[in-house]
PDB file of C-alpha atoms in Angstrom:
ATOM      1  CA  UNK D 273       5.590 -25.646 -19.942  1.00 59.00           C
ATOM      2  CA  UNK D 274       2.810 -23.952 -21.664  1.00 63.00           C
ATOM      3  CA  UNK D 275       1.440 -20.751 -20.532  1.00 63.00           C
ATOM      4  CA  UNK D 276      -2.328 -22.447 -20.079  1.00 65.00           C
ATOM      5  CA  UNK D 277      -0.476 -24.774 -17.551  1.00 73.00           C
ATOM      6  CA  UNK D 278       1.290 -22.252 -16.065  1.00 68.00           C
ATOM      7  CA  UNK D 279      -1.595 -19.673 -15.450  1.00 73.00           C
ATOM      8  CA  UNK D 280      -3.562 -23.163 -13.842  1.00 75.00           C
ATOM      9  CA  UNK D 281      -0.901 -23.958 -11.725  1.00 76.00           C
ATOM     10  CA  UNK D 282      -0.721 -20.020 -10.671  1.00 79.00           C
ATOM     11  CA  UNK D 283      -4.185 -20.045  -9.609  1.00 81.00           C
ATOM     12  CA  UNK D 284      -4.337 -23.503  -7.649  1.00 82.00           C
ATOM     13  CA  UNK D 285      -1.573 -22.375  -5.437  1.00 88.00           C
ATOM     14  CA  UNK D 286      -2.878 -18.412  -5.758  1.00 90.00           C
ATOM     15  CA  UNK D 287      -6.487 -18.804  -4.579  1.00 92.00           C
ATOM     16  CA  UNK D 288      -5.949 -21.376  -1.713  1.00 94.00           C
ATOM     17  CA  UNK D 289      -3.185 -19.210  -0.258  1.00 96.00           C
ATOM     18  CA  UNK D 290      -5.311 -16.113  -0.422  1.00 96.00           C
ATOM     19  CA  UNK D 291      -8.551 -17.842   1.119  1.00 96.00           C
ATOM     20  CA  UNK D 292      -6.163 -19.063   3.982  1.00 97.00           C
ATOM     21  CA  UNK D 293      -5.170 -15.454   4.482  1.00 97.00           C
ATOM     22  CA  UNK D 294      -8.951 -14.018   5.010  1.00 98.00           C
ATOM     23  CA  UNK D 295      -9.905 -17.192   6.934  1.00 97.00           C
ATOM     24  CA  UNK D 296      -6.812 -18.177   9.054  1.00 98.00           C
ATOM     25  CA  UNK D 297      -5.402 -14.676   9.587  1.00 97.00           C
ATOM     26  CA  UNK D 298      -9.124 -12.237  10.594  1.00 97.00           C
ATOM     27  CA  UNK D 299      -6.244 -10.504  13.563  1.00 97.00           C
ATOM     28  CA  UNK D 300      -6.885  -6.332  13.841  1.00 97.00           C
ATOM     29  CA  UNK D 301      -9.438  -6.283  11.082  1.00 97.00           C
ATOM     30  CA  UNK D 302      -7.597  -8.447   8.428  1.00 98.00           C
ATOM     31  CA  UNK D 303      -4.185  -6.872   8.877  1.00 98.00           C
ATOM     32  CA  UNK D 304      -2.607  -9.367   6.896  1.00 98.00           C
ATOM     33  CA  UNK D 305      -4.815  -9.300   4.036  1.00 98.00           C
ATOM     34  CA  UNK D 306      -4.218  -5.315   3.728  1.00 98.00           C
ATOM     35  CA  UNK D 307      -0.856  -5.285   3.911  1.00 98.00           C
ATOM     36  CA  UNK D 308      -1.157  -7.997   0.968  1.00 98.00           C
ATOM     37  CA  UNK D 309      -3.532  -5.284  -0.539  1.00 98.00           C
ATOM     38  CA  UNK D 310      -0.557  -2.943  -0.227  1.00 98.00           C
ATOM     39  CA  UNK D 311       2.066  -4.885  -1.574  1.00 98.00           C
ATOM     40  CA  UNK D 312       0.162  -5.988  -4.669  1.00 97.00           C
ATOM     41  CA  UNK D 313      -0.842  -1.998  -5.068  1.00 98.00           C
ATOM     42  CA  UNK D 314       2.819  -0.968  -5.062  1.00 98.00           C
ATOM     43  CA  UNK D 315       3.842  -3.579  -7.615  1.00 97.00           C
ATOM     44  CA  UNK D 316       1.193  -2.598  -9.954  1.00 97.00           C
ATOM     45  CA  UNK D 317       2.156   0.789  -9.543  1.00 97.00           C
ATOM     46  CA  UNK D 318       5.944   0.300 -10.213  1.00 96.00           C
ATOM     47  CA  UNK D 319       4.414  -1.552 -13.663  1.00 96.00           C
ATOM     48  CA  UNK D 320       2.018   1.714 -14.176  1.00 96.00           C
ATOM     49  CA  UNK D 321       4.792   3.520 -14.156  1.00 94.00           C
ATOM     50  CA  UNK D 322       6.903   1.768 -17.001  1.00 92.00           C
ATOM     51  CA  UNK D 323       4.146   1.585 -18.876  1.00 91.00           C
ATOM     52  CA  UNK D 324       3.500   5.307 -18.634  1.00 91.00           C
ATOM     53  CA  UNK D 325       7.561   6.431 -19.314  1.00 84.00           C
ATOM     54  CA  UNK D 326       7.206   4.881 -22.538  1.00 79.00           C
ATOM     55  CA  UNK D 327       5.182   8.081 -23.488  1.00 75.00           C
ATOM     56  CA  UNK D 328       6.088  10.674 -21.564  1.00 71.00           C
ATOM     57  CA  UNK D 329       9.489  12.488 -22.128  1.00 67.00           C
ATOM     58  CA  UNK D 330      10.550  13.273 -18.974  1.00 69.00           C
ATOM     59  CA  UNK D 331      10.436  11.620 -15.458  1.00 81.00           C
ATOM     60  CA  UNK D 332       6.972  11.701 -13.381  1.00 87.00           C
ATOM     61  CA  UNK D 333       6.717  13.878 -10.610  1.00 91.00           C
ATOM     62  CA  UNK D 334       6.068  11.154  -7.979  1.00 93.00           C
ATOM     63  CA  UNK D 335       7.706   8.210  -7.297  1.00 93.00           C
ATOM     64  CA  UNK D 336       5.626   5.508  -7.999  1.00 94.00           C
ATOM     65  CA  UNK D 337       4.951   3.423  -4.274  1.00 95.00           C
ATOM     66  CA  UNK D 338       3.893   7.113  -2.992  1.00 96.00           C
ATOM     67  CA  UNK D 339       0.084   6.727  -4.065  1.00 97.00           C
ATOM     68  CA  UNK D 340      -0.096   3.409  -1.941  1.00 97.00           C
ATOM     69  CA  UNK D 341      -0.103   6.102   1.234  1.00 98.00           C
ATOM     70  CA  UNK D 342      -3.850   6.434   0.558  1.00 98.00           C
ATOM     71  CA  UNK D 343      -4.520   2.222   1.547  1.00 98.00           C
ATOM     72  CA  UNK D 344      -2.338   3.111   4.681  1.00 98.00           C
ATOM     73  CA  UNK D 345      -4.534   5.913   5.502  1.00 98.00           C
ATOM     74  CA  UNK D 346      -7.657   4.159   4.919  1.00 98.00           C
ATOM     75  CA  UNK D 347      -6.830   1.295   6.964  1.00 98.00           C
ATOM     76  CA  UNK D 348      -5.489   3.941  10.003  1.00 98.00           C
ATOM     77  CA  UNK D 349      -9.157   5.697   9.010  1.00 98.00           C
ATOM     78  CA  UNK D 350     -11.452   2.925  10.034  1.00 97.00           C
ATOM     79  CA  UNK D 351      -9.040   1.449  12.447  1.00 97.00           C
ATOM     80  CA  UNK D 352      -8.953   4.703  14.665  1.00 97.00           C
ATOM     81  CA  UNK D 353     -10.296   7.768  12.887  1.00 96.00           C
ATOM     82  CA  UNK D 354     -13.222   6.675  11.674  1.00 94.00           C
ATOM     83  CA  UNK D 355     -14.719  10.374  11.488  1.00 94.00           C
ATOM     84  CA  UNK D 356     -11.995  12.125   9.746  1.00 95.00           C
ATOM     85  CA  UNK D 357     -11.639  11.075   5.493  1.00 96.00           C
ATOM     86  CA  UNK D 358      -8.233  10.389   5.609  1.00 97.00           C
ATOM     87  CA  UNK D 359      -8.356   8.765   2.410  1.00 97.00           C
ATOM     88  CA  UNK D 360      -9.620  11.578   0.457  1.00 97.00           C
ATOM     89  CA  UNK D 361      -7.328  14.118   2.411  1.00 98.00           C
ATOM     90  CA  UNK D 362      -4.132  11.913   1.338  1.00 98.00           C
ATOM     91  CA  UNK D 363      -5.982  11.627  -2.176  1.00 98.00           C
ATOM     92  CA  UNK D 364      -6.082  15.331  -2.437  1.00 98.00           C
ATOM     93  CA  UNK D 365      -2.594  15.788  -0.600  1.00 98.00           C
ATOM     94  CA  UNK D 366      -0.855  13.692  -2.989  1.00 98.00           C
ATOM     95  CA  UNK D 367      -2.635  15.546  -6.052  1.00 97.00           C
ATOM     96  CA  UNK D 368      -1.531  18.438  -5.031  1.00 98.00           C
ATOM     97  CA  UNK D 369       1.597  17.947  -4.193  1.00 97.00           C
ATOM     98  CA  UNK D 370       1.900  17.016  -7.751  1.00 96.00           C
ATOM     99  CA  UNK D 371       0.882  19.944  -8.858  1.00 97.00           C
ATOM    100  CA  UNK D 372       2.977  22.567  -7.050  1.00 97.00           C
ATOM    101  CA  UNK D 373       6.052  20.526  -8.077  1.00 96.00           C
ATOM    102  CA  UNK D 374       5.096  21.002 -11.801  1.00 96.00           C
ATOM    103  CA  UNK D 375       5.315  24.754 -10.833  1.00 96.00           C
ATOM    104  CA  UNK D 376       9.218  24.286 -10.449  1.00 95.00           C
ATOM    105  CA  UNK D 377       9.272  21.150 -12.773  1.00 93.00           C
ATOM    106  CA  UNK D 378       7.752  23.089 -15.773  1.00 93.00           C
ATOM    107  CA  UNK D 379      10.989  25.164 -15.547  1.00 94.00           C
ATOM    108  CA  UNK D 380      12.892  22.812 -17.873  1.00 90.00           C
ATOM    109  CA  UNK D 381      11.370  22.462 -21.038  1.00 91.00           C
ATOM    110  CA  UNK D 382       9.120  25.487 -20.270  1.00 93.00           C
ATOM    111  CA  UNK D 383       5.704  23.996 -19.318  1.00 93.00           C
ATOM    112  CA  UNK D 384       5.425  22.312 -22.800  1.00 92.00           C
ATOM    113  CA  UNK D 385       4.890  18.576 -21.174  1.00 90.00           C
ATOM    114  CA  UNK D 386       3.404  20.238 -17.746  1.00 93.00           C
ATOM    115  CA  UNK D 387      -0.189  18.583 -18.913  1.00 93.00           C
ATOM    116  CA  UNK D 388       1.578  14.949 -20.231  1.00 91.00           C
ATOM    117  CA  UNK D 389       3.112  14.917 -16.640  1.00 92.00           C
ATOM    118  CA  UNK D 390       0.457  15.939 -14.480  1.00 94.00           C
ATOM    119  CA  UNK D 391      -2.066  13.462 -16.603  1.00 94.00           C
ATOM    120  CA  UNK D 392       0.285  10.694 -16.129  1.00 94.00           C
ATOM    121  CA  UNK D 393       0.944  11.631 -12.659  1.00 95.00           C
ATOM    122  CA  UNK D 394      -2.157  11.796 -11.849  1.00 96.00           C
ATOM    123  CA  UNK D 395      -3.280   8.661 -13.218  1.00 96.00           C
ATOM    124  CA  UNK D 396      -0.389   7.105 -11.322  1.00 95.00           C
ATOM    125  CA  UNK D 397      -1.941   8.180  -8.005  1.00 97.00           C
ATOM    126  CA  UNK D 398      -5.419   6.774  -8.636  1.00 97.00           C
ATOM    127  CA  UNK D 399      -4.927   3.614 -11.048  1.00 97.00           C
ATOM    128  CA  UNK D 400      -3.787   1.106  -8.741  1.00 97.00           C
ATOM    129  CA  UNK D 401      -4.337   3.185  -5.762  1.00 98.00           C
ATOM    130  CA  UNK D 402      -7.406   4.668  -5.282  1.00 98.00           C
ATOM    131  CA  UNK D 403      -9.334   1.725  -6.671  1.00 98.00           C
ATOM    132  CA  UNK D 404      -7.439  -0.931  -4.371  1.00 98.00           C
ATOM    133  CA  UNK D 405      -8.662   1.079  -1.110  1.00 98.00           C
ATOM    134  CA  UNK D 406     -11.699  -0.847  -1.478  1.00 98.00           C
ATOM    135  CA  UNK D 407     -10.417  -3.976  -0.317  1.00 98.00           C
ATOM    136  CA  UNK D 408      -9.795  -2.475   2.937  1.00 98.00           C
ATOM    137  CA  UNK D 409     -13.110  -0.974   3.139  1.00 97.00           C
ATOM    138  CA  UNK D 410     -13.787  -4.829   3.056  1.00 97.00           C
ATOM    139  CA  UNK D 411     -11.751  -5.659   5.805  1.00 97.00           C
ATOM    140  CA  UNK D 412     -13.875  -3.415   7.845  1.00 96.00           C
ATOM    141  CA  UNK D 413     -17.459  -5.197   7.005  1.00 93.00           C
ATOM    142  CA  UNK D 414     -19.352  -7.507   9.410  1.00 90.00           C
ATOM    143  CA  UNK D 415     -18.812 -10.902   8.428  1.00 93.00           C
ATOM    144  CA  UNK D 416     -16.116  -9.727   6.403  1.00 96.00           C
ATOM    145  CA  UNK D 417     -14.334 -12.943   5.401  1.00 97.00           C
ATOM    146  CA  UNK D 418     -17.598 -14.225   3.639  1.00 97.00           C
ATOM    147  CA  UNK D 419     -17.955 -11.046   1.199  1.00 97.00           C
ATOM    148  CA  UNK D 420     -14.508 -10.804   0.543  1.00 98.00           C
ATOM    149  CA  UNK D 421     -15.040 -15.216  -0.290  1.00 97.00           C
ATOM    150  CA  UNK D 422     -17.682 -14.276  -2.460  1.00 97.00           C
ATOM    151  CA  UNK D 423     -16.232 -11.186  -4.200  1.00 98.00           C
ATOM    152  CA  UNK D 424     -13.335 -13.260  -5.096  1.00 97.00           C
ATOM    153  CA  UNK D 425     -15.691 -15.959  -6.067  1.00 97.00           C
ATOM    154  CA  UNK D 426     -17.792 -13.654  -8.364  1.00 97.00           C
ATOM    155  CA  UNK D 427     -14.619 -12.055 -10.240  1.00 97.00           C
ATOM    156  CA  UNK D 428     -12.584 -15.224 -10.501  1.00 95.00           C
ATOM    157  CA  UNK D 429     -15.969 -17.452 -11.630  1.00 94.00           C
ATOM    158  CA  UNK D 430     -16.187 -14.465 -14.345  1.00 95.00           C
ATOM    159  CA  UNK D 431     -12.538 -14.580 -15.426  1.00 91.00           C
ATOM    160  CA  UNK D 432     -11.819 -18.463 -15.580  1.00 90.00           C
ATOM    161  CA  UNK D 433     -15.646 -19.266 -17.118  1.00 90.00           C
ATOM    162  CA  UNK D 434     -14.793 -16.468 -20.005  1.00 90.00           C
ATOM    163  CA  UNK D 435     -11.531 -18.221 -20.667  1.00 85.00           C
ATOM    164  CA  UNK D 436     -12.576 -21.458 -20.893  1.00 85.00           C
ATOM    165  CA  UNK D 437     -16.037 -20.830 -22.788  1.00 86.00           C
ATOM    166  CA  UNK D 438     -14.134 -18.513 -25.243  1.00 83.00           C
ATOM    167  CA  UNK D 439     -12.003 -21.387 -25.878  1.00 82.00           C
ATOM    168  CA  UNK D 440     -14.424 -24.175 -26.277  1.00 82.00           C
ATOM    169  CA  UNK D 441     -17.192 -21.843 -27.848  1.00 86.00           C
ATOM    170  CA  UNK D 442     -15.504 -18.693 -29.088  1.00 74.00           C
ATOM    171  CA  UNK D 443     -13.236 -19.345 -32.407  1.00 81.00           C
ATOM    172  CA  UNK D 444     -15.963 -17.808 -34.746  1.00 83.00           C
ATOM    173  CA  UNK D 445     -17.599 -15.124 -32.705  1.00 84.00           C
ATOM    174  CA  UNK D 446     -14.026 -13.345 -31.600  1.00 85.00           C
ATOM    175  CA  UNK D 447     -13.438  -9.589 -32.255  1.00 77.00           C
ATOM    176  CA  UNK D 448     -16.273  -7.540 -30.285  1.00 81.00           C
ATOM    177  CA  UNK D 449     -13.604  -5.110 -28.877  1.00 86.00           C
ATOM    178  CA  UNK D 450     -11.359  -4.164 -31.096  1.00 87.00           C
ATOM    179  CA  UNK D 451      -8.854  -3.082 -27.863  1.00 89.00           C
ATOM    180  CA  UNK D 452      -9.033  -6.853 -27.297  1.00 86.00           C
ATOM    181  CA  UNK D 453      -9.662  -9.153 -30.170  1.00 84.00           C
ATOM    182  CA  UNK D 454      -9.294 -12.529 -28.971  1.00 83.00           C
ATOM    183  CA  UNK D 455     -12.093 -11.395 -26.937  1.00 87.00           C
ATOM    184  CA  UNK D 456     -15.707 -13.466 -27.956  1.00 89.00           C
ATOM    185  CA  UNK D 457     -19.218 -12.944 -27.375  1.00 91.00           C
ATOM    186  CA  UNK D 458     -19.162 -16.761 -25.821  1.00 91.00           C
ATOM    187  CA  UNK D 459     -16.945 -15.709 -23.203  1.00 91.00           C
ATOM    188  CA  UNK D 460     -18.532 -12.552 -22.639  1.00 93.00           C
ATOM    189  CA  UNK D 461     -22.273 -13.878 -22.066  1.00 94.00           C
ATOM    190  CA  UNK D 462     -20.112 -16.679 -19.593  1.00 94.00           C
ATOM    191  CA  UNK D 463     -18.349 -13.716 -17.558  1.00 95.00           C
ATOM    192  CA  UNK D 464     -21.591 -12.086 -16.974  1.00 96.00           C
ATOM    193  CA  UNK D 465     -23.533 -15.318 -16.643  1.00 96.00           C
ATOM    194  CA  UNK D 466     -21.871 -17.486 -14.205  1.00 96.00           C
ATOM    195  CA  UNK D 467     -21.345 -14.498 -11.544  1.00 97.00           C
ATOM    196  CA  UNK D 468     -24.982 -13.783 -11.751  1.00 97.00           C
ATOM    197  CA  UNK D 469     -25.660 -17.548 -11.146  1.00 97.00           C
ATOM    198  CA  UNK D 470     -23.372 -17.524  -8.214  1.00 97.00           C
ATOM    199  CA  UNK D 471     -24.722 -14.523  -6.701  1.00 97.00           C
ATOM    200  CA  UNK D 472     -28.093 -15.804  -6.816  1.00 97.00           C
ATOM    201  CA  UNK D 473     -27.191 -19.181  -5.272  1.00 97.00           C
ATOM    202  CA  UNK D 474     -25.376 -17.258  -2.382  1.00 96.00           C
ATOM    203  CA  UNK D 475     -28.044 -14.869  -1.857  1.00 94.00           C
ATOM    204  CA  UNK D 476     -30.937 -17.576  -1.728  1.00 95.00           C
ATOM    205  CA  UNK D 477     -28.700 -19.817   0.214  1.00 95.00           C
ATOM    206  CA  UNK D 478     -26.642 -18.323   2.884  1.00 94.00           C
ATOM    207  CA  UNK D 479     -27.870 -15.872   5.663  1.00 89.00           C
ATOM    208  CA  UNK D 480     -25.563 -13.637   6.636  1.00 90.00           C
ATOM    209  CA  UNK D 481     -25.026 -12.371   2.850  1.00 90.00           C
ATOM    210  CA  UNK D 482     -27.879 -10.069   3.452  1.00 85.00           C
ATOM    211  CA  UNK D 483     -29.162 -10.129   0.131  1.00 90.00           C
ATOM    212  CA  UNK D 484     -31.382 -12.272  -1.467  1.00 92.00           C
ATOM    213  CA  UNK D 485     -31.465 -14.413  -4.787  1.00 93.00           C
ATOM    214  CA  UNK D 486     -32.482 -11.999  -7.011  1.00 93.00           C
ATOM    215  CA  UNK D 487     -30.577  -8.918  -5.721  1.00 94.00           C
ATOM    216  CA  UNK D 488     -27.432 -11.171  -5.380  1.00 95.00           C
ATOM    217  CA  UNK D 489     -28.059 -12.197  -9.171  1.00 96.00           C
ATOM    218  CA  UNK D 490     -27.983  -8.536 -10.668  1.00 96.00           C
ATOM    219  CA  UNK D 491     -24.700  -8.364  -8.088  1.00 97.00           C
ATOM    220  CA  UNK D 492     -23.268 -10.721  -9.774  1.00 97.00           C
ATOM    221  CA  UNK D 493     -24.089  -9.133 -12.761  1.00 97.00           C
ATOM    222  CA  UNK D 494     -22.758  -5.992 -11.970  1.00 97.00           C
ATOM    223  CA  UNK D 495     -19.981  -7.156 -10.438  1.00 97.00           C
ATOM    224  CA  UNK D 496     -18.445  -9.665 -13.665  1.00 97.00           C
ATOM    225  CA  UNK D 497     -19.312  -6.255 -15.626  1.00 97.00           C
ATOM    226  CA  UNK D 498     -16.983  -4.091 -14.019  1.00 97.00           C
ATOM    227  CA  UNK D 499     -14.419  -6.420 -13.770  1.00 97.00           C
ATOM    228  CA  UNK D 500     -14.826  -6.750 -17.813  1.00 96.00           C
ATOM    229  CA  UNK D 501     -14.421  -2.899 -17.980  1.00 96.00           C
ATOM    230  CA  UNK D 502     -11.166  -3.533 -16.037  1.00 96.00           C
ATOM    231  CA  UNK D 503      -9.453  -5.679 -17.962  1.00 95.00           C
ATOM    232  CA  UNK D 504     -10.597  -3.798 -21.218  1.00 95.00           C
ATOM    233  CA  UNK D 505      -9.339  -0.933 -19.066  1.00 95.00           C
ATOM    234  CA  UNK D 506      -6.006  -2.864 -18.945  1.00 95.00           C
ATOM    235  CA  UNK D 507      -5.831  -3.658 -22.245  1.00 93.00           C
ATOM    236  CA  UNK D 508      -6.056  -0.036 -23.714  1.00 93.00           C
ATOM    237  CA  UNK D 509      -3.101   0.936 -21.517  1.00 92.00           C
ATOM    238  CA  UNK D 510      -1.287  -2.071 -22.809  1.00 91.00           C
ATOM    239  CA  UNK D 511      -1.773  -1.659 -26.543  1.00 90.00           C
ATOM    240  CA  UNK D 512      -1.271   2.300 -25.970  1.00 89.00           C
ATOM    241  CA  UNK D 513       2.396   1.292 -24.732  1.00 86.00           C
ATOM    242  CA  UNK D 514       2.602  -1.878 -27.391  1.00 88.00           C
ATOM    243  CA  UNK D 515       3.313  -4.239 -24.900  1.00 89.00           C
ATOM    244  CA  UNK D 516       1.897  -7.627 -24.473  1.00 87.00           C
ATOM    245  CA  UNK D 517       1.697  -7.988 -20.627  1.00 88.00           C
ATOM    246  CA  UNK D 518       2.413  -5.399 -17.955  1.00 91.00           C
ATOM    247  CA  UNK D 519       5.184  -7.682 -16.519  1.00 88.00           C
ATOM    248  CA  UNK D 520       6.639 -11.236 -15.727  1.00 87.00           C
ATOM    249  CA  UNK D 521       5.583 -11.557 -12.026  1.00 89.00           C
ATOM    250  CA  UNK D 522       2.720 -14.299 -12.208  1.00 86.00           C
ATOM    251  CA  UNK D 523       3.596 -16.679 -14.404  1.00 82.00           C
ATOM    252  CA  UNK D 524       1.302 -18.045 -17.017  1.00 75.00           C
ATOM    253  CA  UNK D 525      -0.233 -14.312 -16.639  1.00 81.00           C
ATOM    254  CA  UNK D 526       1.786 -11.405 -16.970  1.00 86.00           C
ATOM    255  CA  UNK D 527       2.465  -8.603 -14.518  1.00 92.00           C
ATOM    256  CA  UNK D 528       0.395  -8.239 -11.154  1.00 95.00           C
ATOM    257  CA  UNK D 529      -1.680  -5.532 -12.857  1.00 95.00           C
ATOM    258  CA  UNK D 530      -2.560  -8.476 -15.680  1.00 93.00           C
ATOM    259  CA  UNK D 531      -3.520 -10.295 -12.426  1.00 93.00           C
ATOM    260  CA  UNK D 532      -5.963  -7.305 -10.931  1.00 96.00           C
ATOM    261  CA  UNK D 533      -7.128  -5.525 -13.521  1.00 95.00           C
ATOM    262  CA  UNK D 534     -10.485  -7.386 -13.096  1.00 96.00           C
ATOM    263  CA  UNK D 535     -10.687  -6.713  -9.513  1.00 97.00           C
ATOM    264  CA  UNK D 536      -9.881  -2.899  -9.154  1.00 98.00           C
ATOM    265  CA  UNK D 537     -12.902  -1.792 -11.098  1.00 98.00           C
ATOM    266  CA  UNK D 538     -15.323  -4.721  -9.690  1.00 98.00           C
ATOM    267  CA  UNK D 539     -14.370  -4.278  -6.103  1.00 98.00           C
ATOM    268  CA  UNK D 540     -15.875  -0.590  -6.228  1.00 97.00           C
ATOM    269  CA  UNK D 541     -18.957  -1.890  -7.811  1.00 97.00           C
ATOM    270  CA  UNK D 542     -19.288  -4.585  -5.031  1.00 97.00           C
ATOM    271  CA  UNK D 543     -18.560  -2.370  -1.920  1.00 96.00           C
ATOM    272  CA  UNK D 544     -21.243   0.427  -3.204  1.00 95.00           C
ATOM    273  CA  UNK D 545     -24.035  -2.142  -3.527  1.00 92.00           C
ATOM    274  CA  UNK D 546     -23.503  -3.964  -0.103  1.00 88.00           C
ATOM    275  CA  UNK D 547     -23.954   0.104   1.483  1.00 83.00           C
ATOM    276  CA  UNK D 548     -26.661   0.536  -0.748  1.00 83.00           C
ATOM    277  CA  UNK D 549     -28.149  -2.394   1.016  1.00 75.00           C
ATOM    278  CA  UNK D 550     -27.182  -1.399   4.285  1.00 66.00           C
ATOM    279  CA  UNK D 551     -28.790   1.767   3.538  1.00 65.00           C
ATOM    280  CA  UNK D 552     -32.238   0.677   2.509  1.00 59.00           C
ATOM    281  CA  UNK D 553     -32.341  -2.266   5.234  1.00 54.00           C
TER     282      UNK D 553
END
């Protein structure tokens, strides 16, 4: 079975399942879908961290599911605490816990790799983390199953259109990043494209978005071009470590960070232009 079959048949069962989670399952705020948020984050993070002890020499200071604490805490924030920032204070806690321990950690090879470790560390903590508490700040929306429809919508519409247009359009036009080669300038203009046109049809067309055609165009837009950056993102860490996926977990794709690259960075992008509108309303 080829990998293109395999990544097709991944994302017929993939996307039905998850759309049957936000529709079937709304119970205490879309539990289920932010445990699934949780679960994905600490996979991703067990992958961070194999990619990252390729380079460092020593072990990181944190073990790698202890950054998922922040989606925890933001999902206890809006659930019950809605005034208190637990998800900053458990960013914060978990950065500096890091850092005292390098005060005793530094001790063995006498602070030569405290930076390399902290860096790493650090990065550890925020990249799946930090980025993936934004899909519980979706959970916690009005009308919350149809922007987390359409985010999906926007991202995936980006991802598949890129592929296929790349493929059909993109042999002589490849190479615009060098971090990803088989990257083309067909399948770029597609990723960006397509999203726009779909957030412009649901903006003109359904109510409750709260946006209209032309806003929901440029966050489409927006949205397909942070979820480029992400994969580049993804990419760089990959070809830093010399490895071709970040792990066998999806088939026909890689690792679960191959599988959410996209959405990390575009789910930021999408949650700070729905308060923006809220703001202005």
């Amino acid at each position: 079975m080829t990998s293109n079959i395999k990544r097709i048949i991944t994302g017929v069962i993939a996307i039905p399942l998850l759309a049957a989670i936000i529709l079937l399952l709304p119970q205490y705020n879309y539990l289920c879908f932010a445990i699934l948020v949780l679960v994905v984050a600490i996979i991703g993070s067990y992958e961070l961290h194999s990619i990252l002890s390729k380079h460092t020499t020593g072990k990181l200071l944190l073990p790698p599911y202890l950054g998922s604490i922040q989606i925890i805490a933001t999902y206890i924030q809006y659930s019950y605490f809605p005034k208190y920032n637990l998800t900053l204070y458990s960013l914060i806690g978990l950065i500096f816990i890091a850092l005292a321990m390098e005060i005793k950690k530094g001790e063995t090879d006498n602070f030569k790799n405290s930076i390399e470790r902290l860096s790493y560390t650090v990065l550890q903590i925020v990249y799946p983390n930090t980025f993936a508490i934004f899909f519980v700040k979706f959970c916690f929306l009005e009308n919350a199953w149809l922007y987390l429809l359409i985010f999906f919508a926007l991202v995936f519409g980006s991802d598949t259109f890129a592929y296929f247009f790349g493929m059909l359009f993109g042999k002589n036009n490849k190479g615009i990043v060098k971090v990803s080669p088989n990257k083309s300038i067909a399948g770029f203009i597609a990723a960006l494209l397509v999203p726009a046109i779909i957030g412009c049809i649901c903006g003109a067309l359904i109510k409750e978005f709260e946006v209209d055609g032309i806003l929901g165009f440029f966050l489409g837009l927006a949205t397909a071009a942070s979820a480029a950056i992400g994969d580049l993102v993804e990419s760089v860490l990959k070809r830093s470590a010399n490895i071709k996926d970040s792990g066998k977990i999806i088939p026909g794709r890689g690792g679960m960070l191959d599988s959410i690259d996209s959405l990390l960075f575009a789910a930021p992008v999408f949650i700070a232009f729905m308060h923006f509108m809220q703001y202005v309303a």
